[in-house]
Coordinates of C-alpha atoms (C1' of nucleotides) in Angstrom, one line a residue:
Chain A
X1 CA -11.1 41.6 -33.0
X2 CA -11.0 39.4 -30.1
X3 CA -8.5 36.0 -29.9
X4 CA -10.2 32.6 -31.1
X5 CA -11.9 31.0 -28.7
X6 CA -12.3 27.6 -29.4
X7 CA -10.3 25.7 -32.7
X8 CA -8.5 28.9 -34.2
X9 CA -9.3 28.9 -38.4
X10 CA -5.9 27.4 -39.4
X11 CA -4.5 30.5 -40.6
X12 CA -4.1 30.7 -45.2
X13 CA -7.4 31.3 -46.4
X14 CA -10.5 32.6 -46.6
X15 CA -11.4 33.3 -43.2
X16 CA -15.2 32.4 -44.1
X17 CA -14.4 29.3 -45.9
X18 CA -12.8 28.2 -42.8
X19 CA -15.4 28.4 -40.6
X20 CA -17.5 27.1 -43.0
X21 CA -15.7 24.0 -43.6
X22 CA -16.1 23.4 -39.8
X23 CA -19.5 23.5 -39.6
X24 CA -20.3 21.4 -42.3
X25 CA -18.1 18.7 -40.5
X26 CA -20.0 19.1 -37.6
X27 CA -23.2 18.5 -39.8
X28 CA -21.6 15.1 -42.0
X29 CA -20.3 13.7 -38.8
X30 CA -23.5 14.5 -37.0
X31 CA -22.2 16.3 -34.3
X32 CA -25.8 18.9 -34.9
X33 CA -28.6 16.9 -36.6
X34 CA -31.0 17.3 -39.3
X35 CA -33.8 20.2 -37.9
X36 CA -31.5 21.1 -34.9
X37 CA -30.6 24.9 -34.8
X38 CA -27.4 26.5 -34.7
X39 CA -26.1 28.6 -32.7
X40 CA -27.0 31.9 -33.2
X41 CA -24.8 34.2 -35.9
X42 CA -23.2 36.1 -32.9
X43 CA -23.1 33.1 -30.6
X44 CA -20.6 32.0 -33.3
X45 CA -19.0 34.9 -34.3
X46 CA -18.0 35.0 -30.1
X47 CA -17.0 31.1 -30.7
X48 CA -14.4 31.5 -33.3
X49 CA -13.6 35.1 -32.9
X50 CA -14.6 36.6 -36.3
X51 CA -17.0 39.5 -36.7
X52 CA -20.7 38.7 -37.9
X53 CA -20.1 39.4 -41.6
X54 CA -18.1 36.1 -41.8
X55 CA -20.4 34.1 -39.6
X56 CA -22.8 35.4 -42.7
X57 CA -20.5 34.4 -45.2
X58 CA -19.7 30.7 -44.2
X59 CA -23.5 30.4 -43.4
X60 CA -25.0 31.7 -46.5
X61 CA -22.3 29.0 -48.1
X62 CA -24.0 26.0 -46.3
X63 CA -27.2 27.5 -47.2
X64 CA -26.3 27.6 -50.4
X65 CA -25.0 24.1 -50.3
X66 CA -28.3 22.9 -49.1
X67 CA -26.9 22.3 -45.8
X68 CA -29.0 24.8 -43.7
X69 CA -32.2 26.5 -44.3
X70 CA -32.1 29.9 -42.3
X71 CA -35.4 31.8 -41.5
X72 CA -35.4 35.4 -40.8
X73 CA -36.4 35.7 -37.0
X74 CA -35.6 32.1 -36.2
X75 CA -32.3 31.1 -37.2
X76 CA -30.3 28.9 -38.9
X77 CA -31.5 24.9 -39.3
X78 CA -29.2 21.8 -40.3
X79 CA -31.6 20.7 -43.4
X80 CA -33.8 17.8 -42.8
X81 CA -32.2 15.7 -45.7
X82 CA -28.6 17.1 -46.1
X83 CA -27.3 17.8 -49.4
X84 CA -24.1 18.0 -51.1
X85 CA -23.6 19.9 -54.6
X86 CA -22.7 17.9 -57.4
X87 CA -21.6 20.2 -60.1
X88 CA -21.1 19.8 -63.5
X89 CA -20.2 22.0 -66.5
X90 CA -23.0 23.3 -68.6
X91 CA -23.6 22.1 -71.8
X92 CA -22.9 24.1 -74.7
X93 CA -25.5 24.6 -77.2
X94 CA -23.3 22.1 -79.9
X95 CA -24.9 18.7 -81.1
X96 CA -22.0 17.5 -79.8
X97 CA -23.0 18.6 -76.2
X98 CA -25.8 17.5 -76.4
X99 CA -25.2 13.7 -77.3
X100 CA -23.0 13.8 -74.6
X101 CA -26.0 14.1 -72.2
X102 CA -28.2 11.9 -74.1
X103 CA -25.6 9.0 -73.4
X104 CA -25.6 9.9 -69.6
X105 CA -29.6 10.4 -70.0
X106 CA -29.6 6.8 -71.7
X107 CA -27.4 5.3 -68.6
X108 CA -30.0 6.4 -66.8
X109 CA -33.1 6.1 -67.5
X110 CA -32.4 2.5 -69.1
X111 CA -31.8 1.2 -65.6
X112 CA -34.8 3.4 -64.3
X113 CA -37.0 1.8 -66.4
X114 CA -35.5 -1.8 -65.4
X115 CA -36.0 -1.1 -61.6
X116 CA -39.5 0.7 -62.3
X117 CA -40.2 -2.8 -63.5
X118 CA -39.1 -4.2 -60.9
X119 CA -40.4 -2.0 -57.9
X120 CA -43.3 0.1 -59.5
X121 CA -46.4 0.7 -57.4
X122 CA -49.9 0.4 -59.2
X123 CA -49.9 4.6 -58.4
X124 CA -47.0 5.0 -60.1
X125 CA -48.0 2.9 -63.3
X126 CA -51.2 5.0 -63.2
X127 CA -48.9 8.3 -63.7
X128 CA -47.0 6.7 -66.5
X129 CA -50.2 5.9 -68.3
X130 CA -51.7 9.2 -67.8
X131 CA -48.3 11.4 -68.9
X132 CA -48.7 9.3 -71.8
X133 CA -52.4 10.0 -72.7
X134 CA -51.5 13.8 -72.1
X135 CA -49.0 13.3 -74.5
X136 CA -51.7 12.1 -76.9
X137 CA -53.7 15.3 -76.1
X138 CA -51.2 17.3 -76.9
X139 CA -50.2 15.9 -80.2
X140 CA -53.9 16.3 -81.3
X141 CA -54.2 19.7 -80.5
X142 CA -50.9 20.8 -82.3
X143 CA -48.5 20.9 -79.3
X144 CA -45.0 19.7 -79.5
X145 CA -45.6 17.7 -76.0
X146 CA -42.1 17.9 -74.8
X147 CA -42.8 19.0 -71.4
X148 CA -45.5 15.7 -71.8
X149 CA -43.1 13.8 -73.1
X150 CA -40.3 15.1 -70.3
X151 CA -43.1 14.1 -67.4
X152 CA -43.2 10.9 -69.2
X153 CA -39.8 9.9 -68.5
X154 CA -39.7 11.9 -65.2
X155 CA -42.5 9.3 -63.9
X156 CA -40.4 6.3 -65.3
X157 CA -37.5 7.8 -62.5
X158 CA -40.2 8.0 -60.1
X159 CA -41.3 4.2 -60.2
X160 CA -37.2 3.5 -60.0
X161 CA -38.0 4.7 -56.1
X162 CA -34.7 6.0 -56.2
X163 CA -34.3 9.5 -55.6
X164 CA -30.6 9.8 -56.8
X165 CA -32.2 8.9 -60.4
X166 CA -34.3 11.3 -60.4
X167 CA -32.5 14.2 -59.2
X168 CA -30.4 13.6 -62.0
X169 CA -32.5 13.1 -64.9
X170 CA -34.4 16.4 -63.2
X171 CA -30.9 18.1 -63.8
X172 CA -30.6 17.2 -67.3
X173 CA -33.7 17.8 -68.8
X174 CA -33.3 21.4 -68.1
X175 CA -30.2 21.3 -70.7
X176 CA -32.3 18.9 -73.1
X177 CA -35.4 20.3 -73.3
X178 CA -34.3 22.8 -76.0
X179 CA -32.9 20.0 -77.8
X180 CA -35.9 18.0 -78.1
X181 CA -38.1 20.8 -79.1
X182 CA -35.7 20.7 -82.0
X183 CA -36.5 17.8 -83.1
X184 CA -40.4 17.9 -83.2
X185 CA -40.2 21.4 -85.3
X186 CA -38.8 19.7 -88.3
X187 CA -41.8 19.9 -90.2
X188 CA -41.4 17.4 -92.8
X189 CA -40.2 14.6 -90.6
X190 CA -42.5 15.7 -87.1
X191 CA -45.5 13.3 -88.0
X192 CA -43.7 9.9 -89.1
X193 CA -41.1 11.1 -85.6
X194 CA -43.6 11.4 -83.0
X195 CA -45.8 8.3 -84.0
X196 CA -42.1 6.4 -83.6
X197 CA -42.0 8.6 -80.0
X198 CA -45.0 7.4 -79.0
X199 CA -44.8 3.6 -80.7
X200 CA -41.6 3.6 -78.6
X201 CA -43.0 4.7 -75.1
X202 CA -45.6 2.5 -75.3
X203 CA -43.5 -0.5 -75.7
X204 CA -41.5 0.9 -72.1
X205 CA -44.7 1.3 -70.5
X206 CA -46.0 -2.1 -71.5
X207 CA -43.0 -3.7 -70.0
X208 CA -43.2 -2.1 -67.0
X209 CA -46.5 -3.1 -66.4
X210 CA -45.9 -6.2 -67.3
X211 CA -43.1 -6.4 -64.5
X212 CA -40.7 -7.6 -67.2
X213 CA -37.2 -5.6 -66.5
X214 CA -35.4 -6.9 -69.4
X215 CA -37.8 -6.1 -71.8
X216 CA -37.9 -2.9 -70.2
X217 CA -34.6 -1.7 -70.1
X218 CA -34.1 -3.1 -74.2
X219 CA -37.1 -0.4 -75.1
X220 CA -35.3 2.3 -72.6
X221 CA -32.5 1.5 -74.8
X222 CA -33.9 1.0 -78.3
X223 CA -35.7 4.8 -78.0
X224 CA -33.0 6.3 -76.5
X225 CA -30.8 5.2 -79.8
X226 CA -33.5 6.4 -81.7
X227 CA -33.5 9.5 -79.9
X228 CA -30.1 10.1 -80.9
X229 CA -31.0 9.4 -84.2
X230 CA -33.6 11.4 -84.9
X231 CA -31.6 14.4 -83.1
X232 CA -29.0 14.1 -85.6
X233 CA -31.8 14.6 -88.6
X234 CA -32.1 18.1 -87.1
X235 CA -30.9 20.6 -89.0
X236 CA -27.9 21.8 -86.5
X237 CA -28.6 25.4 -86.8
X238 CA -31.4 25.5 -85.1
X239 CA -29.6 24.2 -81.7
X240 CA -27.9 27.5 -81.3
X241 CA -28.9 28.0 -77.9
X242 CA -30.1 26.4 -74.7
X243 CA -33.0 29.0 -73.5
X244 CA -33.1 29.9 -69.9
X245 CA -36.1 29.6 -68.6
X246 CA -35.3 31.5 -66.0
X247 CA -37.7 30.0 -63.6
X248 CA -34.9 27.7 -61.4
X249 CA -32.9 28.9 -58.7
X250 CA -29.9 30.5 -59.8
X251 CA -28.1 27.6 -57.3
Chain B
X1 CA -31.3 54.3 -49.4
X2 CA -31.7 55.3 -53.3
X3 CA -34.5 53.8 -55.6
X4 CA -34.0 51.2 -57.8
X5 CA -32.1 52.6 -61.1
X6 CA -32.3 49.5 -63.2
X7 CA -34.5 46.4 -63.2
X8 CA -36.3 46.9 -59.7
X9 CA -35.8 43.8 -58.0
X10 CA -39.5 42.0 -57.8
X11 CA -40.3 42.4 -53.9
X12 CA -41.2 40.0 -52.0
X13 CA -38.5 36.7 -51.3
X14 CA -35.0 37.7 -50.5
X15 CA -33.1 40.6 -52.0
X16 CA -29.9 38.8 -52.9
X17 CA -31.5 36.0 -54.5
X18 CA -33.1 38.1 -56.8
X19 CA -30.0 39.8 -57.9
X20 CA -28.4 36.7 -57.7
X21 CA -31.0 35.3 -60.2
X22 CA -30.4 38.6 -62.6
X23 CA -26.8 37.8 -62.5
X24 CA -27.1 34.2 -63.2
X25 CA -29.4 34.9 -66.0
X26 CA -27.1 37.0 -67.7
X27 CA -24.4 34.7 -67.7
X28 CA -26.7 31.9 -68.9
X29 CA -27.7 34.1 -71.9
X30 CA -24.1 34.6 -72.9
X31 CA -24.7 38.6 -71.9
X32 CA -21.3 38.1 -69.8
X33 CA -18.9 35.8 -71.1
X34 CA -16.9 33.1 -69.3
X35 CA -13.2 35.3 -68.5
X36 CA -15.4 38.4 -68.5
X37 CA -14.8 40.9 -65.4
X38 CA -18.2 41.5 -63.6
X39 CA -18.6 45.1 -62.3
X40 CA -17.3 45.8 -58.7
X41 CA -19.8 45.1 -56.0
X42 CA -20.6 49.2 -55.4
X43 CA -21.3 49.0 -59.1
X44 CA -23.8 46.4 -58.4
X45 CA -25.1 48.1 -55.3
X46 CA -25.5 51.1 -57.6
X47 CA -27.2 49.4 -60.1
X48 CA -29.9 47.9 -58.2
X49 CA -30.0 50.4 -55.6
X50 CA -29.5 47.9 -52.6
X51 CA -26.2 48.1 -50.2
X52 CA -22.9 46.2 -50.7
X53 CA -23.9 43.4 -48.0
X54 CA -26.8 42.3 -50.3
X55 CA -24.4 42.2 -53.8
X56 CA -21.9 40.5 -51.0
X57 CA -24.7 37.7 -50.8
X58 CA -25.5 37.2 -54.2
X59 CA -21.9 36.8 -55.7
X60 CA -21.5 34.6 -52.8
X61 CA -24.2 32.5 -54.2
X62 CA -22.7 32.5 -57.9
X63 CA -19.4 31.7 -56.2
X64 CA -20.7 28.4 -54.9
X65 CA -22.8 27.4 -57.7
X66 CA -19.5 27.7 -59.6
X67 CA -20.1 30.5 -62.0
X68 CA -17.7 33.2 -60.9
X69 CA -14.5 33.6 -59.1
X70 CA -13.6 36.3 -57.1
X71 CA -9.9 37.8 -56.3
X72 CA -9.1 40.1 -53.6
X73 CA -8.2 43.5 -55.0
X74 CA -8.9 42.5 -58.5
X75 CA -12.6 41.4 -58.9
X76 CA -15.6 38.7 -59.6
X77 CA -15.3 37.3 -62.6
X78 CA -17.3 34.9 -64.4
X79 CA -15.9 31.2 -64.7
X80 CA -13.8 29.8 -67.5
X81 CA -16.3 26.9 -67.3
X82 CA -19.8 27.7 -65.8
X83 CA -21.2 25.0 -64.0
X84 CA -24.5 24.1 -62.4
X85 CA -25.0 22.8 -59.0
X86 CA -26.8 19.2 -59.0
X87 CA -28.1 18.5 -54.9
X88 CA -27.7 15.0 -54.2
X89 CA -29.2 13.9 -50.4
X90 CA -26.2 13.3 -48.5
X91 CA -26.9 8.8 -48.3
X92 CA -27.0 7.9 -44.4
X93 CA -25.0 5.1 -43.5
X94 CA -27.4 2.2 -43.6
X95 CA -27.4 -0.5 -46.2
X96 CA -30.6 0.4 -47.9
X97 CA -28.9 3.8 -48.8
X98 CA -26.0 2.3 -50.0
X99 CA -27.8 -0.1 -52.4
X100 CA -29.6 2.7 -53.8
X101 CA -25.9 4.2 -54.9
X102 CA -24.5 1.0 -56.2
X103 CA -28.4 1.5 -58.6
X104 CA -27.2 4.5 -59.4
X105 CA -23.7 3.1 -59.9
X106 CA -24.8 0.2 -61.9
X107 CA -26.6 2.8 -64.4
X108 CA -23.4 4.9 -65.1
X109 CA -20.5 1.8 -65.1
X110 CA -22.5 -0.3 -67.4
X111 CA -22.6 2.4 -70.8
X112 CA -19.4 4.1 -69.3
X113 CA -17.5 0.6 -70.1
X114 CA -19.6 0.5 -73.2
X115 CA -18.6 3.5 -74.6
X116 CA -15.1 3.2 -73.1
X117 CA -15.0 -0.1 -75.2
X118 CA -16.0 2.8 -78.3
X119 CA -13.7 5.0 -77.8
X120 CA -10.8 4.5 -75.7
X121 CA -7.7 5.5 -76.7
X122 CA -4.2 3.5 -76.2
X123 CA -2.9 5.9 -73.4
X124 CA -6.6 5.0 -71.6
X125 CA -6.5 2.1 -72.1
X126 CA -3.0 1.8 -70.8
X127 CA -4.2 3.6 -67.8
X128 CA -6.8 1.1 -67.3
X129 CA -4.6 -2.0 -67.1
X130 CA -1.9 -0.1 -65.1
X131 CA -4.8 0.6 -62.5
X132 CA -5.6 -3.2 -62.4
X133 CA -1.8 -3.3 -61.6
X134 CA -2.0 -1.4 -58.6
X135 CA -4.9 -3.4 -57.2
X136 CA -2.4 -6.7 -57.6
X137 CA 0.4 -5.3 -55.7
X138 CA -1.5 -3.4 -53.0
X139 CA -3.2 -6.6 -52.6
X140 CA -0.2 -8.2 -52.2
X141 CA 1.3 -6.0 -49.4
X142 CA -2.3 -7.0 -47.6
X143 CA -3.9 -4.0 -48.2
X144 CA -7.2 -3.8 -48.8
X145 CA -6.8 -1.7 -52.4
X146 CA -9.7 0.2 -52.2
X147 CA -8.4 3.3 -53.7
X148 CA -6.9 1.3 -56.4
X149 CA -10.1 0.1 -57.2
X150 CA -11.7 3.0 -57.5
X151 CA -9.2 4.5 -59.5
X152 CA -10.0 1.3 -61.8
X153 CA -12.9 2.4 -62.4
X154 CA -12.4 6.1 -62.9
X155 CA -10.0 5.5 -65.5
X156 CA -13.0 3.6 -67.1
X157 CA -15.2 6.5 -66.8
X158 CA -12.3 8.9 -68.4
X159 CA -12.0 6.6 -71.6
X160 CA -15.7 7.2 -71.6
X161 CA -14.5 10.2 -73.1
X162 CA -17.6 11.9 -71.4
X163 CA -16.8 14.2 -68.4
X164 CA -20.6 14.1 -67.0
X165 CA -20.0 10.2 -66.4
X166 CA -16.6 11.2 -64.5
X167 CA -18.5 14.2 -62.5
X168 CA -21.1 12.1 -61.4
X169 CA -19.0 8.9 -60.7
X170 CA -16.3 11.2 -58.6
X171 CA -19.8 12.3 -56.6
X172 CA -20.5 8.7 -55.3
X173 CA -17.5 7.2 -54.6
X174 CA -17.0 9.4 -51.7
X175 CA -19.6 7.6 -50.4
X176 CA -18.8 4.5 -51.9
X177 CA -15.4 4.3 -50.2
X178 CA -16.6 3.0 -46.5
X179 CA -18.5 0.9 -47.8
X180 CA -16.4 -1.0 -50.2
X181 CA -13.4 -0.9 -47.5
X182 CA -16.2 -3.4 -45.3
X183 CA -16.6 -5.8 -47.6
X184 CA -13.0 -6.1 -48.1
X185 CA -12.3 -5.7 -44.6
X186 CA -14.4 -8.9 -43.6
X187 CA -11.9 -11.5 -43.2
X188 CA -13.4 -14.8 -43.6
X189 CA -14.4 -14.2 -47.3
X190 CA -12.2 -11.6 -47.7
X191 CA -9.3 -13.5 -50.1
X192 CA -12.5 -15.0 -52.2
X193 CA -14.3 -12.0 -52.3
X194 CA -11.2 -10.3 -53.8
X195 CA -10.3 -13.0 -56.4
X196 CA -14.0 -12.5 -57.4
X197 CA -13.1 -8.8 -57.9
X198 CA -9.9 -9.2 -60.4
X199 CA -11.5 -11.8 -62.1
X200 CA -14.6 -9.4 -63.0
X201 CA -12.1 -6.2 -63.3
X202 CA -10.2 -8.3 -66.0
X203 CA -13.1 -9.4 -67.9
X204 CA -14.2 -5.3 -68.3
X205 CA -10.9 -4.3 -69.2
X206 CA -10.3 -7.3 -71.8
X207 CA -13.9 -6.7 -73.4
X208 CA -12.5 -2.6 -73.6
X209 CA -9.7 -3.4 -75.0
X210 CA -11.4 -5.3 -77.7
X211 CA -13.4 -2.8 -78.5
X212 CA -16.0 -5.4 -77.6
X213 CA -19.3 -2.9 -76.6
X214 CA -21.6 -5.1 -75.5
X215 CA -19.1 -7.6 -73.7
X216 CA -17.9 -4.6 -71.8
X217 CA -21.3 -3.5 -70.5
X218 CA -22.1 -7.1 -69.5
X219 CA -19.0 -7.6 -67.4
X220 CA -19.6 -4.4 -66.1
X221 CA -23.4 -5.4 -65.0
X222 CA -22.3 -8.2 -63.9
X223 CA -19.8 -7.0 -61.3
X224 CA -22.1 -4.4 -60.0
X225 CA -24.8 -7.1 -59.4
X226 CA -21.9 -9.2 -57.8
X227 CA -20.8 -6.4 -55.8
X228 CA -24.4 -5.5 -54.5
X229 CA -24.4 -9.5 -53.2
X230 CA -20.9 -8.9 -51.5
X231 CA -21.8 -6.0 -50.0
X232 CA -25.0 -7.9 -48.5
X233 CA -22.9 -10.7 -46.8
X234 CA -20.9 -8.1 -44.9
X235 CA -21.9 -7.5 -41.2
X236 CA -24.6 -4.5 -41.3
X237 CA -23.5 -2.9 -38.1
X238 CA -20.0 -2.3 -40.0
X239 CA -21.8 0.4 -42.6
X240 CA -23.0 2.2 -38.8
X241 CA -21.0 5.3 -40.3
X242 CA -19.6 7.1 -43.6
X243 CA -16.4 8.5 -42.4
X244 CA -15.9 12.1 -43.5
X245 CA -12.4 12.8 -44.9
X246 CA -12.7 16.5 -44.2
X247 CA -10.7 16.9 -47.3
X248 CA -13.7 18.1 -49.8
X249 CA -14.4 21.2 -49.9
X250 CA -17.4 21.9 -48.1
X251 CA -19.6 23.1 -51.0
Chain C
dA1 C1' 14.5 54.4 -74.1
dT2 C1' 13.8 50.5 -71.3
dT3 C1' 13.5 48.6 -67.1
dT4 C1' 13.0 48.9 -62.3
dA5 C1' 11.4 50.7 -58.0
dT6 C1' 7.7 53.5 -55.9
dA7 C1' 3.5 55.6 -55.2
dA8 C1' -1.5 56.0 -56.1
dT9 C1' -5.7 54.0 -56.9
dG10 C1' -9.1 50.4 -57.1
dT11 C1' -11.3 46.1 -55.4
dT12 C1' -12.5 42.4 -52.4
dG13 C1' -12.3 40.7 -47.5
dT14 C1' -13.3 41.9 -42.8
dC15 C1' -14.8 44.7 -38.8
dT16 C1' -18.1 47.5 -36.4
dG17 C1' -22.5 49.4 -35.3
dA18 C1' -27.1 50.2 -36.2
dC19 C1' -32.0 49.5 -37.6
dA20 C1' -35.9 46.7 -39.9
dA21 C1' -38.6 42.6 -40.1
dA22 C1' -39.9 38.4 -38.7
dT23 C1' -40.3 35.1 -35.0
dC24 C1' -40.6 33.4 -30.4
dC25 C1' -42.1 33.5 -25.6
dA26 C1' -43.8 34.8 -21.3
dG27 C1' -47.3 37.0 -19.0
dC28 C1' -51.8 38.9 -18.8
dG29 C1' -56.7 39.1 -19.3
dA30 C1' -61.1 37.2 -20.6
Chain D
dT1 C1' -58.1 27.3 -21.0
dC2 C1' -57.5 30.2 -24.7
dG3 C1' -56.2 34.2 -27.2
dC4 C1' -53.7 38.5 -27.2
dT5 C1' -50.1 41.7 -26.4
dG6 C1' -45.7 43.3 -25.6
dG7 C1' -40.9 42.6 -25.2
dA8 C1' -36.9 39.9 -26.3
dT9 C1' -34.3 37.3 -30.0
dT10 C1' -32.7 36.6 -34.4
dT11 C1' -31.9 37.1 -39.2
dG12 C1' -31.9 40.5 -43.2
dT13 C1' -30.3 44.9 -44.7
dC14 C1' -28.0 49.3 -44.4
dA15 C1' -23.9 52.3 -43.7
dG16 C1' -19.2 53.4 -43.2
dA17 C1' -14.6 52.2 -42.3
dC18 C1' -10.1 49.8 -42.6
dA19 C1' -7.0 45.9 -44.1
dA20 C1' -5.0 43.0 -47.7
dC21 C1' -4.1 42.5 -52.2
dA22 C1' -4.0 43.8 -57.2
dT23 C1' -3.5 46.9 -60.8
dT24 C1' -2.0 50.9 -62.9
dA25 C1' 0.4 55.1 -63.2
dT26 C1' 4.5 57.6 -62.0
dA27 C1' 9.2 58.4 -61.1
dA28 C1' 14.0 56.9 -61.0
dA29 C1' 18.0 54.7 -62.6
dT30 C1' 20.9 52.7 -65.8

DNA sequence: ATTTATAATGTTGTCTGACAAATCCAGCGA
DNA sequence: TCGCTGGATTTGTCAGACAACATTATAAAT
C-alpha cells in the first residue's frame, strides 16, 4: 500500500468508515452535487491510498444511506434528493408497543389532517374520497380493508404536501398494519367497529373538504383515541407477532 | 464457483441485496435472536454459494440499517436492539424547507408535552426546569442559548416516556440548529424575541408540571406557531446554508 | 489445583489481481 | 444525419492471501 495522498484517514478506526465519512461531507456541504458522479472507485482508492475493497466499503455505506445511487457500468451518483437515515428501534409485538406508535401515528396524522385542510388540492381530495369508497367495497365484499383503510390515511399525509409526514407515517404503518388487522378479526365486535371506522373517516374527510382545519384535526384526534380504544378490546393474544411482509428493502 | 446449496438467490437485481434481504428476514422473524452470533462470512459464502465479497456487501448493509454489529476476529452479530432505517430528504437551506420541519415539529412537540404533562416523573420534570435554567444563564453571559433550548425541549420529549418521539425529534434538530441560532442572532429583535421564548417555555413546563394535558399541548402549539412567525422576520439570505458539524456519523 | 503466560486457531478487515457485465463513446458506414 | 459496431471504462463478483484482533486450548508456574 501506497502513502495517502490527499487528507490521510485520521488513523483509530475503521479505515472504510473514514473515508466514508469524508465523502458524505463533501456531499452535505455540497462540495459534489445531487446527479454529479464521483470519481471513479480506483480514482479514489489512488486519492486516499486504500485498496479498492474499502473504496467499496465506504461507498456501498453512502449507498446504503441513500446518499449515492451506483450503476454497474456507469458509476457512482450523489442522489438527486439526499437522504439521511433516521433509525428507530422496532416495535415489539406487545400492546404496549404498539400504543406507543399509535401516539406518534396520532401526532402525526392529527396535524396532517389540519394542514391537508389547509393546503389540499381538489386532486388530492378526489384520492381521499375514492380510498374511502374502496374502503366501502371492501367491507361489502368481506375484506378487512386495512390496506384501504391504510391508503386512506396515507392520502390524508399526501394533501399535508409535506413529504417529511409522510415518510413517516409510511414507516409506521409497516409496524401497524398487523395491529389493525387485529382489530377487525374480532368477530363479535367487527360490524358495530368498522361502521365507527368509517362514521369517523367520514367526519375527517368532510372537514377537509370543507377547508376547516380545526375541525379537522379534532376528528384526526377523536378516531385516533378511538383507535386506541378499540385496540385495547382485542384479545392481546392474537398480537403475537408483527408479520414481515417481506416485500421492503431490507434497508 | 459452486451452485447454490440453500435458498438459490432469485436472479436477477443484485446478489448481495438478496442475501441481504434473507438475512434481514430472518432476523425479522425472530429465526436469529438479538445477541445471537451470525455464522462467519465463509459460512455464508458457503451457504448461498456466492464468494465472501458479496456476504462482505450484505452484512454491510445490515450493519448500517442497524441490525448487526460486527467485531474483528470475533464475528457479526445481531443487534441487542434491531432497528429500521427511516430516509428522511436531507431539507436544503431555504426557508420553505425549514417551515416544513417546524410542521413536522409542531406535530411531535404538541402530544409530546401532552403526554409529558401524563406522565412525567419528578426527576423529568426536574430535568425540564433545570434545562429552562440553563437557557437563563447562557442568556445572561449573551449567548445565544441555542443548545439549551433544544435540550429544553428534548427533556420534554424524554418525559414523553416514548423513545420514537425522542428518535424523531433528535433527527430534526440537527437541522433545526442553524436555523434557530438566525433568529436569535438577529439583533434588533433579538432581546424581544428571546423574552417571547422563556415566556412560552415557562408556560409548557408549568402546564407539565400540573399535569395539565391539554394546557401543555396548547402552549406548546402555540410556541411552534410563534416560532414559525420569528423565524419569518429573520433575514432569508441568513438560512443560505445548514452548517454540517461533521460530528454525526455518516449513516 | 488454580492461575498465569503462551501458543494455536478462528474471524473480520484489508490488499491484490483478475474476469464478467453493463455502460459509454468514438468512429465508421449507409 | 442516423444507426451500428467495437473498444475503452466502470461497477459487480470471484479468488486467494495476509494483517489485526479475539477466542480458545495448552503449557507453565506457583
Amino acid at each position: 500500500m501506497i502513502t495517502n495522498h490527499e487528507t490521510p484517514p485520521t488513523r483509530g478506526i475503521q479505515l472504510s468508515e473514514q473515508v466514508a465519512r469524508q465523502l458524505t461531507h463533501a456531499i452535505h456541504t455540497g462540495e459534489m452535487r445531487p446527479g454529479e458522479r464521483l470519481p471513479t472507485e480506483a480514482a479514489l482508492g489512488e486519492r486516499y491510498g486504500i485498496s479498492r475493497s474499502v473504496v467499496r466499503e465506504a461507498i456501498s455505506m453512502l449507498r446504503n444511506a441513500g446518499l449515492v445511487t451506483s450503476r454497474r457500468g456507469s458509476g457512482s451518483f450523489v442522489a438527486e434528493v439526499p437522504t439521511v437515515a433516521l433509525r428507530l428501534a422496532i416495535p415489539d409485538p406487545s400492546l404496549q408497543s404498539i400504543i406507543r406508535l399509535l401516539e406518534l401515528r396520532r401526532a402525526l396524522e392529527v396535524e396532517a389532517a389540519r394542514l391537508a385542510a389547509q393546503r389540499r388540492t381538489p386532486s388530492q381530495l378526489r384520492r381521499i374520497r375514492n380510498a374511502m369508497a374502496d374502503i366501502d367495497e371492501a367491507v361489502e365484499v368481506g375484506a378487512d380493508g386495512v390496506d384501504q383503510d391504510m391508503a386512506f390515511h396515507r392520502a390524508i399525509a399526501e394533501a399535508s404536501n409535506n413529504t417529511h409526514f409522510t415518510a413517516v407515517i409510511d414507516f409506521y404503518n409497516r409496524f401497524l398494519h398487523h395491529a389493525i388487522t387485529v382489530t377487525r378479526t374480532n368477530e363479535s365486535l367487527r360490524e358495530t367497529f368498522m361502521a365507527q371506522v368509517i362514521e369517523e373517516h367520514q367526519a375527517i374527510a368532510d372537514a377537509i373538504a370543507q377547508g376547516d382545519e380545526e375541525a379537522a384535526a379534532q376528528a384526526a384526534g377523536r378516531h385516533l383515541e378511538h383507535a386506541e380504544w378499540r385496540l385495547r378490546q382485542a384479545p392481546t393474544d392474537l398480537l403475537e407477532r408483527i408479520e414481515d411482509t417481506g416485500t421492503d428493502t431490507p434497508i
